[in-house]
PDB file of C-alpha atoms in Angstrom:
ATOM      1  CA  UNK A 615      28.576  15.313  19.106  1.00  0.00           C
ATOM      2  CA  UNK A 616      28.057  13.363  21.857  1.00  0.00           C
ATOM      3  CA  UNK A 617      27.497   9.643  21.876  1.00  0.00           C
ATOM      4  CA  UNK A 618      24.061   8.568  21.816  1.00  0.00           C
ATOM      5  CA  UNK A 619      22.901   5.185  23.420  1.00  0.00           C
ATOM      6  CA  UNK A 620      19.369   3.586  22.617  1.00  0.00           C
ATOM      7  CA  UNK A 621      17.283   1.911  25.517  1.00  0.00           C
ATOM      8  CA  UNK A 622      15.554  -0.680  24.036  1.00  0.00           C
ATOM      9  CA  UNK A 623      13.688  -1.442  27.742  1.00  0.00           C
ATOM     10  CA  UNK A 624      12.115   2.559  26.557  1.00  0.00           C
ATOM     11  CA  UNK A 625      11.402   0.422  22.999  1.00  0.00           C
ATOM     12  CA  UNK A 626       9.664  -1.971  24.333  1.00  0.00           C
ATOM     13  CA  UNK A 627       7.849  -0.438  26.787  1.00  0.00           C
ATOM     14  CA  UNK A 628       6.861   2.149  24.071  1.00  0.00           C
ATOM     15  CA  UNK A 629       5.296  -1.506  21.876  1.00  0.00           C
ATOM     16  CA  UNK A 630       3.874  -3.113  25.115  1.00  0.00           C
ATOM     17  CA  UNK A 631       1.953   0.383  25.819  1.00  0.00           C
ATOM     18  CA  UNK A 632       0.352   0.383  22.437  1.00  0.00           C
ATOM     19  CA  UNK A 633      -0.359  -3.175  22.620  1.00  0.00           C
ATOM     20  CA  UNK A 634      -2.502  -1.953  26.258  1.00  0.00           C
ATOM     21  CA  UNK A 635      -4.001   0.675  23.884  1.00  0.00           C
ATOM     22  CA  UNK A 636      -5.077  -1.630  20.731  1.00  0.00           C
ATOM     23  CA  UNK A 637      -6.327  -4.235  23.196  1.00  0.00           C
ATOM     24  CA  UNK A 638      -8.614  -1.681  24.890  1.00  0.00           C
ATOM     25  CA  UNK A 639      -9.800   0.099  21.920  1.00  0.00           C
ATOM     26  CA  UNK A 640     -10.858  -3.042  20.312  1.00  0.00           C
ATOM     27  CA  UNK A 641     -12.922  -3.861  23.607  1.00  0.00           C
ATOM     28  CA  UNK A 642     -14.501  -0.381  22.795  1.00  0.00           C
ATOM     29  CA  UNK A 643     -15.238  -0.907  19.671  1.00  0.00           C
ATOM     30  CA  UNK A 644     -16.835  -4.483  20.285  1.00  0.00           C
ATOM     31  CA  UNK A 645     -18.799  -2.466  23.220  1.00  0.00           C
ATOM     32  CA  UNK A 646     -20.047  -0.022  21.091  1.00  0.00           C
ATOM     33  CA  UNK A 647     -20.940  -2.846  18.051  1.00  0.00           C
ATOM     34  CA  UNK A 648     -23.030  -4.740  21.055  1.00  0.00           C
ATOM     35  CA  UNK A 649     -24.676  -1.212  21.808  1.00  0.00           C
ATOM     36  CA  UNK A 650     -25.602  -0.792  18.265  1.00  0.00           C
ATOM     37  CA  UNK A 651     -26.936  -4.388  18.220  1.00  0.00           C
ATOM     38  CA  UNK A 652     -28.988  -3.957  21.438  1.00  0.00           C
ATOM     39  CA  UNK A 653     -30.269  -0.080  20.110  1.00  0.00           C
ATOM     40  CA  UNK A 654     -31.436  -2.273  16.494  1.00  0.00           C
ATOM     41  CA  UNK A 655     -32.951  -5.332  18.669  1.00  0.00           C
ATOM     42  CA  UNK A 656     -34.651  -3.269  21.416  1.00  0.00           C
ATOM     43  CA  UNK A 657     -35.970  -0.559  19.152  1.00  0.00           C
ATOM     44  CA  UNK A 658     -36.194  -2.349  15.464  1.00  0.00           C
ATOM     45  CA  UNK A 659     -35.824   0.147  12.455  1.00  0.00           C
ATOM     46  CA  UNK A 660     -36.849   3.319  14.366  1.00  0.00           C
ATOM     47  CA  UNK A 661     -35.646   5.977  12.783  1.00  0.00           C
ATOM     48  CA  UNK A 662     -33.788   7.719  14.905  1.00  0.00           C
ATOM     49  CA  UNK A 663     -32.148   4.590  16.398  1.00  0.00           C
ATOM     50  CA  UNK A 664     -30.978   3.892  12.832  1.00  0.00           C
ATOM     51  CA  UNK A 665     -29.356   7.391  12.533  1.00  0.00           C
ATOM     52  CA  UNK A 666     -27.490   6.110  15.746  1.00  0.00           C
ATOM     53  CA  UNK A 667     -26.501   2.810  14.830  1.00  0.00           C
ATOM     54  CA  UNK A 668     -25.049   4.114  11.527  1.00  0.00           C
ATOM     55  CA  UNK A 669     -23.435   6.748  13.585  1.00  0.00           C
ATOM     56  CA  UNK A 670     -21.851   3.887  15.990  1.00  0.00           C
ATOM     57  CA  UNK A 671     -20.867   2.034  13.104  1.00  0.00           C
ATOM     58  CA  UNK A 672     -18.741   4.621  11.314  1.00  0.00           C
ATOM     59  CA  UNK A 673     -17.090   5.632  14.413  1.00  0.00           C
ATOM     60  CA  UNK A 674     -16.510   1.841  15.393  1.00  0.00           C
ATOM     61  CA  UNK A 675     -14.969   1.489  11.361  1.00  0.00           C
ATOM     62  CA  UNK A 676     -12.883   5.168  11.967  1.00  0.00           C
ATOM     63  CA  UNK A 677     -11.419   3.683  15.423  1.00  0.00           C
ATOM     64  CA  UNK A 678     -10.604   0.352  13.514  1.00  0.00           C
ATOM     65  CA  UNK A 679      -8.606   1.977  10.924  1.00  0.00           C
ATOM     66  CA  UNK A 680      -6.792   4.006  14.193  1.00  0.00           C
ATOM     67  CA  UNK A 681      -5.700   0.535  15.257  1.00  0.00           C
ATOM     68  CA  UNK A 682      -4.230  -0.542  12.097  1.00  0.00           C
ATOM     69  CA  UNK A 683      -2.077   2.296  12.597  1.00  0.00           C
ATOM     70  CA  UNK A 684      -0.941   1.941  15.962  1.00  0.00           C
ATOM     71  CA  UNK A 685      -0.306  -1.904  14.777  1.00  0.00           C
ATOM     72  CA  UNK A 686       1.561  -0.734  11.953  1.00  0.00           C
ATOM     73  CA  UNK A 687       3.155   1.313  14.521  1.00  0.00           C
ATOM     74  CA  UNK A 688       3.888  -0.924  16.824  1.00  0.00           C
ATOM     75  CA  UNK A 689       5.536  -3.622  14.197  1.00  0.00           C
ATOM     76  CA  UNK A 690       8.030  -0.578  13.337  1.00  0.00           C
ATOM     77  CA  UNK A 691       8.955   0.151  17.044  1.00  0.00           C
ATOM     78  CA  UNK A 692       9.477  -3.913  17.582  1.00  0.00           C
ATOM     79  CA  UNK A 693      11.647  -3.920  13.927  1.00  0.00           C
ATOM     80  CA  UNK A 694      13.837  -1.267  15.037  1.00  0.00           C
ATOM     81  CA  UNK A 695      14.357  -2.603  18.559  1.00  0.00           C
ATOM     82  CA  UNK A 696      15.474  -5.568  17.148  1.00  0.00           C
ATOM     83  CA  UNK A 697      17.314  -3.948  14.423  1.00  0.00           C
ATOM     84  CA  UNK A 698      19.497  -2.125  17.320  1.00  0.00           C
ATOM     85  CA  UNK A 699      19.819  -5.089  19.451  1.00  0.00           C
ATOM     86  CA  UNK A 700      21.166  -6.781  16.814  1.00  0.00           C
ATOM     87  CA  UNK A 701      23.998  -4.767  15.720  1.00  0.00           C
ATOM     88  CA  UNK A 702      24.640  -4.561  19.857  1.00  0.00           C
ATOM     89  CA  UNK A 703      25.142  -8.484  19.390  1.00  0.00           C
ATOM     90  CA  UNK A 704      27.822  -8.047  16.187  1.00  0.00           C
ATOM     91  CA  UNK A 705      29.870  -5.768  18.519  1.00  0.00           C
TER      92      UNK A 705
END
């Protein structure tokens, strides 16, 4: 078996990527809570609009609980970079 290197520049570039992707979903999400604001303010407790805001907010809650995953995915990419840089520095 061959020996197998690890480029932490890929490691990091893989965390910095998902930060880009948490950062924009979360301006989504506040988008789509300002929508849902607007819809409730412009159009008061229509019926309909209601069916949409609740709509908006489950998706907005759904893609919330998406980005405590990517965080949660992120902090393990970051441990395990540092994890391999680290036993590169005991060498």
């Amino acid at each position: 078996m061959a020996n197998k290197t690890v480029d932490t520049d890929a490691l990091g570039q893989a965390a910095n990527a998902l930060s880009t992707y948490i950062e924009a979903v979360q301006n989504n999400i506040q988008k789509m809570r300002d929508a849902a604001t607007d819809c409730s303010d412009n159009m008061g407790s229509d019926v309909y609009s209601q069916k949409a805001i609740t709509k908006l907010e489950t998706c907005a809650k759904d893609l919330s609980k998406t980005l405590a995953e990517a965080s949660e995915l992120r902090k393990k990419i970051l441990n395990k970079k540092k994890q391999i840089e680290d036993s590169y520095a005991s060498f």
